[in-house]
PDB file of C-alpha atoms in Angstrom:
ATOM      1  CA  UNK A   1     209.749  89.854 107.420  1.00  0.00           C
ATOM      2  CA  UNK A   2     207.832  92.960 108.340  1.00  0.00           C
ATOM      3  CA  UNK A   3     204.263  91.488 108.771  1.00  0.00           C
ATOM      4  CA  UNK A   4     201.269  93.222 108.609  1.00  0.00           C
ATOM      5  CA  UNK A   5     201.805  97.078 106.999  1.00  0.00           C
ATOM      6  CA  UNK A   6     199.429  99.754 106.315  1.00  0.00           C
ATOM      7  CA  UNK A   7     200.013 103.179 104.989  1.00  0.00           C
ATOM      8  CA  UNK A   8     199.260 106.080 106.128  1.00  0.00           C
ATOM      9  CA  UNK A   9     199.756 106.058 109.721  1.00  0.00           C
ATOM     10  CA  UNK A  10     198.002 109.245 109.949  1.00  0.00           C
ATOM     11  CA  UNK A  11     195.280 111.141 107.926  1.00  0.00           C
ATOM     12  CA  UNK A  12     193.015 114.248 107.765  1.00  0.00           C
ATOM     13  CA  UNK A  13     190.077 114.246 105.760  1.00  0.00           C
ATOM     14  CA  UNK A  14     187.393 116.572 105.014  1.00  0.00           C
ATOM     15  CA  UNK A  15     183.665 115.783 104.484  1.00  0.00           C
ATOM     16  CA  UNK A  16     183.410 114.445 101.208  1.00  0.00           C
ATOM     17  CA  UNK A  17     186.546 113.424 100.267  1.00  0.00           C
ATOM     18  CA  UNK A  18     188.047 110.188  99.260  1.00  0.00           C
ATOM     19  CA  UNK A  19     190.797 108.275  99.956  1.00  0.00           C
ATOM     20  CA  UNK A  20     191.807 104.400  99.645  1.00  0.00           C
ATOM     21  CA  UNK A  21     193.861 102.965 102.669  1.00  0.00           C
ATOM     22  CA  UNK A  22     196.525 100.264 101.878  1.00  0.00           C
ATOM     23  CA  UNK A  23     197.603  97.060 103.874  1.00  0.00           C
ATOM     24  CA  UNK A  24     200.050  94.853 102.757  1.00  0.00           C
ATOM     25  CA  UNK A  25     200.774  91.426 104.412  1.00  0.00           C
ATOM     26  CA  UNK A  26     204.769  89.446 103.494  1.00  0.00           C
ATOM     27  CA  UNK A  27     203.590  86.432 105.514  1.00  0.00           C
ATOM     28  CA  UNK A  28     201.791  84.256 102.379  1.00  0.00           C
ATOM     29  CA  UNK A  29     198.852  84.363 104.351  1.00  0.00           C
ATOM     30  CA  UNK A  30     195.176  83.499 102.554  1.00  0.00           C
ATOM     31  CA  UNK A  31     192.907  85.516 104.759  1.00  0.00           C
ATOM     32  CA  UNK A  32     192.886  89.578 105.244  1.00  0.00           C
ATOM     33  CA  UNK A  33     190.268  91.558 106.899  1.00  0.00           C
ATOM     34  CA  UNK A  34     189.872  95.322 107.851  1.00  0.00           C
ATOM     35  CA  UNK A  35     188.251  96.437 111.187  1.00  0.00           C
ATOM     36  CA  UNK A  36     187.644  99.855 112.722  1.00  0.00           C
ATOM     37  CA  UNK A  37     188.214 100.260 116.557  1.00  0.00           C
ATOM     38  CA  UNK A  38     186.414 103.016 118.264  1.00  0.00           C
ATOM     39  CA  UNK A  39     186.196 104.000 121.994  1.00  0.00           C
ATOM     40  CA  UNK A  40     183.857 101.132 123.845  1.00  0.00           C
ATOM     41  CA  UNK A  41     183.274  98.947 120.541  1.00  0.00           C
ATOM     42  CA  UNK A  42     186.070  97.248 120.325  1.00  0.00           C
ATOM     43  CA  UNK A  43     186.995  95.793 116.848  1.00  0.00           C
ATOM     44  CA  UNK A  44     184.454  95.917 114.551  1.00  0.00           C
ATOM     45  CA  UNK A  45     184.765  93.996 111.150  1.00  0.00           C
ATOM     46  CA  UNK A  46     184.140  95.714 108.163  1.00  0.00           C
ATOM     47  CA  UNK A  47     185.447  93.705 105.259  1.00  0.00           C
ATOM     48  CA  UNK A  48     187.001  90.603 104.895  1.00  0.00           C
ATOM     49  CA  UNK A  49     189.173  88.290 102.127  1.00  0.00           C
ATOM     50  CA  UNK A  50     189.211  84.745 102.658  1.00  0.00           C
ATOM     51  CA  UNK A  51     190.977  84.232  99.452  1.00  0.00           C
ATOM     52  CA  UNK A  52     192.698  86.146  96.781  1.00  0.00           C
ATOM     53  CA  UNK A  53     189.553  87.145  94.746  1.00  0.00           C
ATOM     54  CA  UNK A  54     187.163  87.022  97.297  1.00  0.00           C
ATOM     55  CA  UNK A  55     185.755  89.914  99.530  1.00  0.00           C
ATOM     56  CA  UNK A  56     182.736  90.009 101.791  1.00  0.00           C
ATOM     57  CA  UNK A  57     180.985  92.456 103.937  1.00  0.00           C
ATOM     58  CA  UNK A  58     181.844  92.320 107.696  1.00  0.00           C
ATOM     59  CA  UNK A  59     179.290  94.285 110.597  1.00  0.00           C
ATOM     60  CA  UNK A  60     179.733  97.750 109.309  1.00  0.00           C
ATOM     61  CA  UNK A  61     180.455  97.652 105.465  1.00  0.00           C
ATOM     62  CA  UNK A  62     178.327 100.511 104.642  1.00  0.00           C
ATOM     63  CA  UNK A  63     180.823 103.587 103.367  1.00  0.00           C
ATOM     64  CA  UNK A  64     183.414 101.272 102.521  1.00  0.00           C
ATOM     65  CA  UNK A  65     184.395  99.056  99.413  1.00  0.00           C
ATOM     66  CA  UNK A  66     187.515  96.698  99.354  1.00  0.00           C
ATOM     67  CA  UNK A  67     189.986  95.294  96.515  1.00  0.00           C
ATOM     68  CA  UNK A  68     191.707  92.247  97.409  1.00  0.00           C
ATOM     69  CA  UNK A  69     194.948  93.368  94.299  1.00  0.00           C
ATOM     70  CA  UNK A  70     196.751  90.457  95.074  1.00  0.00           C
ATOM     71  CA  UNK A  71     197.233  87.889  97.787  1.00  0.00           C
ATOM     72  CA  UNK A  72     199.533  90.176  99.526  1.00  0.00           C
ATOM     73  CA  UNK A  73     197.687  93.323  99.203  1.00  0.00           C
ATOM     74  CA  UNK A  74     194.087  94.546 100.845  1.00  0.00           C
ATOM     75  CA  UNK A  75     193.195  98.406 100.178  1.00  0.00           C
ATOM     76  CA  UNK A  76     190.176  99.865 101.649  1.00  0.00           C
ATOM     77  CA  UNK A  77     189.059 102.912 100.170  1.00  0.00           C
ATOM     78  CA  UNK A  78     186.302 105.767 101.675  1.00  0.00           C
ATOM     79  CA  UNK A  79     184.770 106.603  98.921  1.00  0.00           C
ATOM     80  CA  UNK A  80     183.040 110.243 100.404  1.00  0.00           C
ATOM     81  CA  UNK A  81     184.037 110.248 103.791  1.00  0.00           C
ATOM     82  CA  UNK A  82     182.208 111.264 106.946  1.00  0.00           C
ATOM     83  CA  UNK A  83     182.724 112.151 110.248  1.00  0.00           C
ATOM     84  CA  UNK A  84     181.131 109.203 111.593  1.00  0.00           C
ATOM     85  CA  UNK A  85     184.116 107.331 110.038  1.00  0.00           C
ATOM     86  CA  UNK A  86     186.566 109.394 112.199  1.00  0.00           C
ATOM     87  CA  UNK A  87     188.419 105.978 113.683  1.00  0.00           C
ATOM     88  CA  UNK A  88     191.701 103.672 113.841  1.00  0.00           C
ATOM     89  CA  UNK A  89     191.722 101.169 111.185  1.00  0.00           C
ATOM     90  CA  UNK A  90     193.287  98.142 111.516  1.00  0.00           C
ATOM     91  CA  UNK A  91     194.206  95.852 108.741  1.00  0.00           C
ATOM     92  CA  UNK A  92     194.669  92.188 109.932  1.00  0.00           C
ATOM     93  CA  UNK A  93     195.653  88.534 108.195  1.00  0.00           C
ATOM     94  CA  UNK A  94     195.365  84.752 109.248  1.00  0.00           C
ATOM     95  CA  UNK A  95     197.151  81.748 107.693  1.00  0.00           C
ATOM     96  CA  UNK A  96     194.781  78.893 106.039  1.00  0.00           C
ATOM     97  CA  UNK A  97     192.781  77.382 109.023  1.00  0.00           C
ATOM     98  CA  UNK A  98     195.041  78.481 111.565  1.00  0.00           C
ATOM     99  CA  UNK A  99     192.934  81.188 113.546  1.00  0.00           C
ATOM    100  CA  UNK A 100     194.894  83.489 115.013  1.00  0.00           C
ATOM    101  CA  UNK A 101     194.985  86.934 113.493  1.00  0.00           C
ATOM    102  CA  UNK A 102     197.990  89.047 112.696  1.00  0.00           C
ATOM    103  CA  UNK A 103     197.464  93.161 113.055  1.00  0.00           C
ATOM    104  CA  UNK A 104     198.896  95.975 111.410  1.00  0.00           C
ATOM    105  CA  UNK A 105     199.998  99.115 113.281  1.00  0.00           C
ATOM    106  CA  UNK A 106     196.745 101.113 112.539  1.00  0.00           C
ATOM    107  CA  UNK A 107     195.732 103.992 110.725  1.00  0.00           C
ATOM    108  CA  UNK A 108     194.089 107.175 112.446  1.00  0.00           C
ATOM    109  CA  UNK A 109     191.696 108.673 110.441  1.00  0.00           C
ATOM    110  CA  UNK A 110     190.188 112.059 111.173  1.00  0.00           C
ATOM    111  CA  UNK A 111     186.899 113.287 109.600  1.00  0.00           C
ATOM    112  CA  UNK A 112     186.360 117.280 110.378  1.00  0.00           C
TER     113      UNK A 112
ATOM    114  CA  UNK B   1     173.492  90.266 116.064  1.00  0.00           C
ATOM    115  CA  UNK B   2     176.465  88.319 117.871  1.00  0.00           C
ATOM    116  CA  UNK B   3     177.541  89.893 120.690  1.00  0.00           C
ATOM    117  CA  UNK B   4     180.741  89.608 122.919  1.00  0.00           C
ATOM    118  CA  UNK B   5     180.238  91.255 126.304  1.00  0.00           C
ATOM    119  CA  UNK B   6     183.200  92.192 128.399  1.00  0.00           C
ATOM    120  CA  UNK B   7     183.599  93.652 131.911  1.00  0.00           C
ATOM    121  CA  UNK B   8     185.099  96.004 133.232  1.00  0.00           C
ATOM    122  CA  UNK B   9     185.873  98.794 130.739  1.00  0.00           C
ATOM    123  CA  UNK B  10     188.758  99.662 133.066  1.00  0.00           C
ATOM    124  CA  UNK B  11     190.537  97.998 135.986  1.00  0.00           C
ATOM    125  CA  UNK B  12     193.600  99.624 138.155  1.00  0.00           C
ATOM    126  CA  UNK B  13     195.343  96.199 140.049  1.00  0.00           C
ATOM    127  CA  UNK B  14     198.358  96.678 142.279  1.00  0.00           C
ATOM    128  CA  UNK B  15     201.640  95.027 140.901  1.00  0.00           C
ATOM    129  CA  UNK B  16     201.721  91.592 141.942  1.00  0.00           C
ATOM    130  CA  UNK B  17     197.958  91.668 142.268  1.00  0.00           C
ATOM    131  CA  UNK B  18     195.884  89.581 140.372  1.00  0.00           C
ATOM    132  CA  UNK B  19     194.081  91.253 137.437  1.00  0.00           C
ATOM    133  CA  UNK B  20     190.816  89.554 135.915  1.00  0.00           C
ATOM    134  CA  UNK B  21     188.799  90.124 133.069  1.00  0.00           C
ATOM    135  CA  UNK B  22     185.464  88.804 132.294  1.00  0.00           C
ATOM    136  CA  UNK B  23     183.553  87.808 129.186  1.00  0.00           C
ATOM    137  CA  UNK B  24     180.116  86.413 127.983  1.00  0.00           C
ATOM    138  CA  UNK B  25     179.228  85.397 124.678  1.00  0.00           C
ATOM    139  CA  UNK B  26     175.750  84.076 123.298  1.00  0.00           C
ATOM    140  CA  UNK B  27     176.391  81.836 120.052  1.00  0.00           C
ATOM    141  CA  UNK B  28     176.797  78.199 121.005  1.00  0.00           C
ATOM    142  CA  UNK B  29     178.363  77.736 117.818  1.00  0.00           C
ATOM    143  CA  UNK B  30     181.249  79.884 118.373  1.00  0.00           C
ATOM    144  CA  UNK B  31     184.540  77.314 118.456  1.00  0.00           C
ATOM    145  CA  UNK B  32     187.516  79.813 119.563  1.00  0.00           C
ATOM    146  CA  UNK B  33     188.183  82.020 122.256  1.00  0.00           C
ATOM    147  CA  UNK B  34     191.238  84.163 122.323  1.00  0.00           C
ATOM    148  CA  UNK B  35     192.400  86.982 124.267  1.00  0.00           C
ATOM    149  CA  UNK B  36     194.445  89.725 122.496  1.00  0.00           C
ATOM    150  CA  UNK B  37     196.719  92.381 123.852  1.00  0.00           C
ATOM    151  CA  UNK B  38     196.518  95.953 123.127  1.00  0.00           C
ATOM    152  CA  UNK B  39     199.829  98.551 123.480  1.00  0.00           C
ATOM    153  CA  UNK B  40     198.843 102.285 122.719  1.00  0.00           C
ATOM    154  CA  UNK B  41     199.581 103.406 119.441  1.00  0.00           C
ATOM    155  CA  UNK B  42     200.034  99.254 118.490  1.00  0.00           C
ATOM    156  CA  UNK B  43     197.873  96.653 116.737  1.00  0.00           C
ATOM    157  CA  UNK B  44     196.559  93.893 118.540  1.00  0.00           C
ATOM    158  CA  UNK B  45     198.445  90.497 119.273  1.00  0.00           C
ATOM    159  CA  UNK B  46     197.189  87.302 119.858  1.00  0.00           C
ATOM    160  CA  UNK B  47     197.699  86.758 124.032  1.00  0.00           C
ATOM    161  CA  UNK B  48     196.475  83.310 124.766  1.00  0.00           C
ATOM    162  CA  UNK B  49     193.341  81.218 123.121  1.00  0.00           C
ATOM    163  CA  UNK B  50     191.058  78.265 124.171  1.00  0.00           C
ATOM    164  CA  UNK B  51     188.674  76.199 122.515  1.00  0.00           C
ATOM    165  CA  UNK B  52     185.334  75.322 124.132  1.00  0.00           C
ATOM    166  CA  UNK B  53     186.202  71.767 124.805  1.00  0.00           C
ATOM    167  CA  UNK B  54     189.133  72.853 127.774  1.00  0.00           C
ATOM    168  CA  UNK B  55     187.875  74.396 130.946  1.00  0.00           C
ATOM    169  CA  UNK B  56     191.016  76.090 131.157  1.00  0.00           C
ATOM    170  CA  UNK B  57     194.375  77.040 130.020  1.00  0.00           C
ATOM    171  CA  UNK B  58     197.594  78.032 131.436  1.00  0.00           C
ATOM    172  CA  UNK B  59     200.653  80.083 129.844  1.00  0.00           C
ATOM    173  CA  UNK B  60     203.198  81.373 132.024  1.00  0.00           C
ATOM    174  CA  UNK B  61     201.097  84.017 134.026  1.00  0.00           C
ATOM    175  CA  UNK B  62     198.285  84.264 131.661  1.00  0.00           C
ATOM    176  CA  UNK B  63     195.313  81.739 132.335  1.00  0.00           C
ATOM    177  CA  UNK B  64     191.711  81.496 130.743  1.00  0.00           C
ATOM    178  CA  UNK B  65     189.046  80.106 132.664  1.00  0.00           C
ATOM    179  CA  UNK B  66     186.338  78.857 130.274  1.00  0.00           C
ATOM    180  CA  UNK B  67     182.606  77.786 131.676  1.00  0.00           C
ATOM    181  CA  UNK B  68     180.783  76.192 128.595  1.00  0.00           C
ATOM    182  CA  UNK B  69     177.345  76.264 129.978  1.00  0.00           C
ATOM    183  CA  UNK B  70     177.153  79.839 131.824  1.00  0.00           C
ATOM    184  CA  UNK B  71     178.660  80.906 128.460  1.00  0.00           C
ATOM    185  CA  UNK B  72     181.182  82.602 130.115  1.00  0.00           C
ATOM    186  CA  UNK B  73     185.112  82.839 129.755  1.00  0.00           C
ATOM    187  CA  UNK B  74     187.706  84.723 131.763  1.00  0.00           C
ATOM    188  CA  UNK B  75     191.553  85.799 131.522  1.00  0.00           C
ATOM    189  CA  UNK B  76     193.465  85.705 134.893  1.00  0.00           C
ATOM    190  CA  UNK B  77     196.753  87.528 135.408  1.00  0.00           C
ATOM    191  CA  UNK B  78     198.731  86.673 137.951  1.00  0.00           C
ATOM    192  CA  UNK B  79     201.420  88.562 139.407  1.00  0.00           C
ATOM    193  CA  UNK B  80     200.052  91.666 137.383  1.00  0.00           C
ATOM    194  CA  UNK B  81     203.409  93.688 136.836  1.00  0.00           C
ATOM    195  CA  UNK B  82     203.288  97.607 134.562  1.00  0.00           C
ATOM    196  CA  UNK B  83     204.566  96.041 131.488  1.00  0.00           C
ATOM    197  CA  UNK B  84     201.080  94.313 131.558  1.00  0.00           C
ATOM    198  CA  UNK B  85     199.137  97.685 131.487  1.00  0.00           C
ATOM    199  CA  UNK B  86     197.542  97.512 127.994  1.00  0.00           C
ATOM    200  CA  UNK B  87     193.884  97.097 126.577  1.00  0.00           C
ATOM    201  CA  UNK B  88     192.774  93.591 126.682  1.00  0.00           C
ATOM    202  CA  UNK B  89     189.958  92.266 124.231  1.00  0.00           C
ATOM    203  CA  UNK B  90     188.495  89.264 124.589  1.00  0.00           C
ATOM    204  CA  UNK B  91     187.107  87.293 120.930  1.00  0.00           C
ATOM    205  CA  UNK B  92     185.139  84.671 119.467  1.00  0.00           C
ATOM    206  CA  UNK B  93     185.314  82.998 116.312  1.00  0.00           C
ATOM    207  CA  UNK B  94     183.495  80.757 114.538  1.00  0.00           C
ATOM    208  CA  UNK B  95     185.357  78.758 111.931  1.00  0.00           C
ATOM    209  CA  UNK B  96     187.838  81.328 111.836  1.00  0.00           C
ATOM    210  CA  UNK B  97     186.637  83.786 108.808  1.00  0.00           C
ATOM    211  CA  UNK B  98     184.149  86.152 111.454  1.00  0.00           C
ATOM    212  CA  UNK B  99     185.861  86.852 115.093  1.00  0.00           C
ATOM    213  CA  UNK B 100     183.805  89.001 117.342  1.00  0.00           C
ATOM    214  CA  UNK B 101     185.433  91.266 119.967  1.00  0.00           C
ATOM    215  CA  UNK B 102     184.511  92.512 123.145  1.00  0.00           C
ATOM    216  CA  UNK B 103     184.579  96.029 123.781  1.00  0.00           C
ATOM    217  CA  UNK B 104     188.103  96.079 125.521  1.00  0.00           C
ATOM    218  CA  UNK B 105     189.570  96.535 128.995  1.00  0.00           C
ATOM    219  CA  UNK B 106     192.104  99.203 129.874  1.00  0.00           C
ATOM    220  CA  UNK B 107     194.024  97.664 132.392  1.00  0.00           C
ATOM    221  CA  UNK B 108     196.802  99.737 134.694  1.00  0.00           C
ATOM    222  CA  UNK B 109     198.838  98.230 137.361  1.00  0.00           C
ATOM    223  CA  UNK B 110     200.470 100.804 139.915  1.00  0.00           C
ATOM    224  CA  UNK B 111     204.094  99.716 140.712  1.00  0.00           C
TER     225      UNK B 111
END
């Protein structure tokens, strides 16, 4: 049971490029969500899934567009990236109503 | 917008001290307050939660401290030791789907 994973752990982009990042849940949970955490803001939500099929925009969608593949399976993908999305993502799930959230490991994504 | 305000953005607490973190939230409607726990280079994990019916909550050494009408919440640690030094980030949710964090505490306790 590895929980929560996301690939890559690390990655450089330049300005302009584009690049989908993948999170993967083995817990049969309904709910994933993506966040970005930057230095004093916390957590910010950009996308969520409350069920397979389903996606809707969080506090800071703009940049970003989501694909819920499966139940298992969130991507989020930067379609022309910019340096203002230089940040940790973290890819998170929750079981039915229960509402605790499980977190990935992060990826750190660099904008130069 | 909804807004989760948290204080300090740092704290340094002597082990065995007591380390405490504050929060304020404005939407009445918000019906979950949990406290997660932050190792570099880790995700988030659920620490403790509380509901806004409780006025507080106890586990182990971990204890929120909720005030319904100053709209106010707080997470005591008692008998801080270094294993505890981590970013703390206090949350609220409404119905589950939308959870709002505060901006985080870096907390360090000096053995």
């Amino acid at each position: 049971n590895a929980g929560v994973t996301q690939t890559p752990k690390f990655q450089v982009l330049k300005t302009g490029q584009s690049m989908t990042l993948q999170c993967a849940q083995d817990m049969n949970h309904n709910s994933m969500y993506w966040y970005r955490q930057d230095p004093g803001m916390g957590l910010r939500l950009i996308y969520y899934s409350a069920s397979e099929g389903t996606t809707d925009k969080g506090e800071v969608p703009n940049g970003y567009n989501v694909s819920r593949l499966n139940k298992r399976e969130f991507s989020l993908r930067l379609e022309s990236a910019a340096p203002s999305q230089t940040s940790v993502y973290f890819c998170a799930s929750r079981f039915g109503t229960a509402y605790e959230q499980y977190f990935g490991p992060g990826t750190r994504l660099t904008v130069t | 917008q909804q807004q989760v305000k948290q204080s300090p953005q740092s704290l340094i607490v002597q082990k065995g001290g007591i380390s405490i973190i504050n929060c304020a939230y404005e939407n009445t409607a918000f019906d979950y307050f949990p406290w997660y726990q932050q190792f570099p280079g880790k995700g988030p994990a659920l620490l403790i939660a509380i509901r806004p019916d409780v006025s507080e909550k106890k586990e182990g050494r971990f204890t929120i401290s909720f005030n319904k009408s100053a709209k106010q919440f707080s997470l005591h640690i008692m008998d801080s030791q270094p294993g505890d030094s981590a970013t703390y980030f206090c949350a609220a949710s409404r119905g589950g789907f939308k959870t709002i964090f505060g901006a985080g505490t870096r907390l360090f306790v000096k053995a």
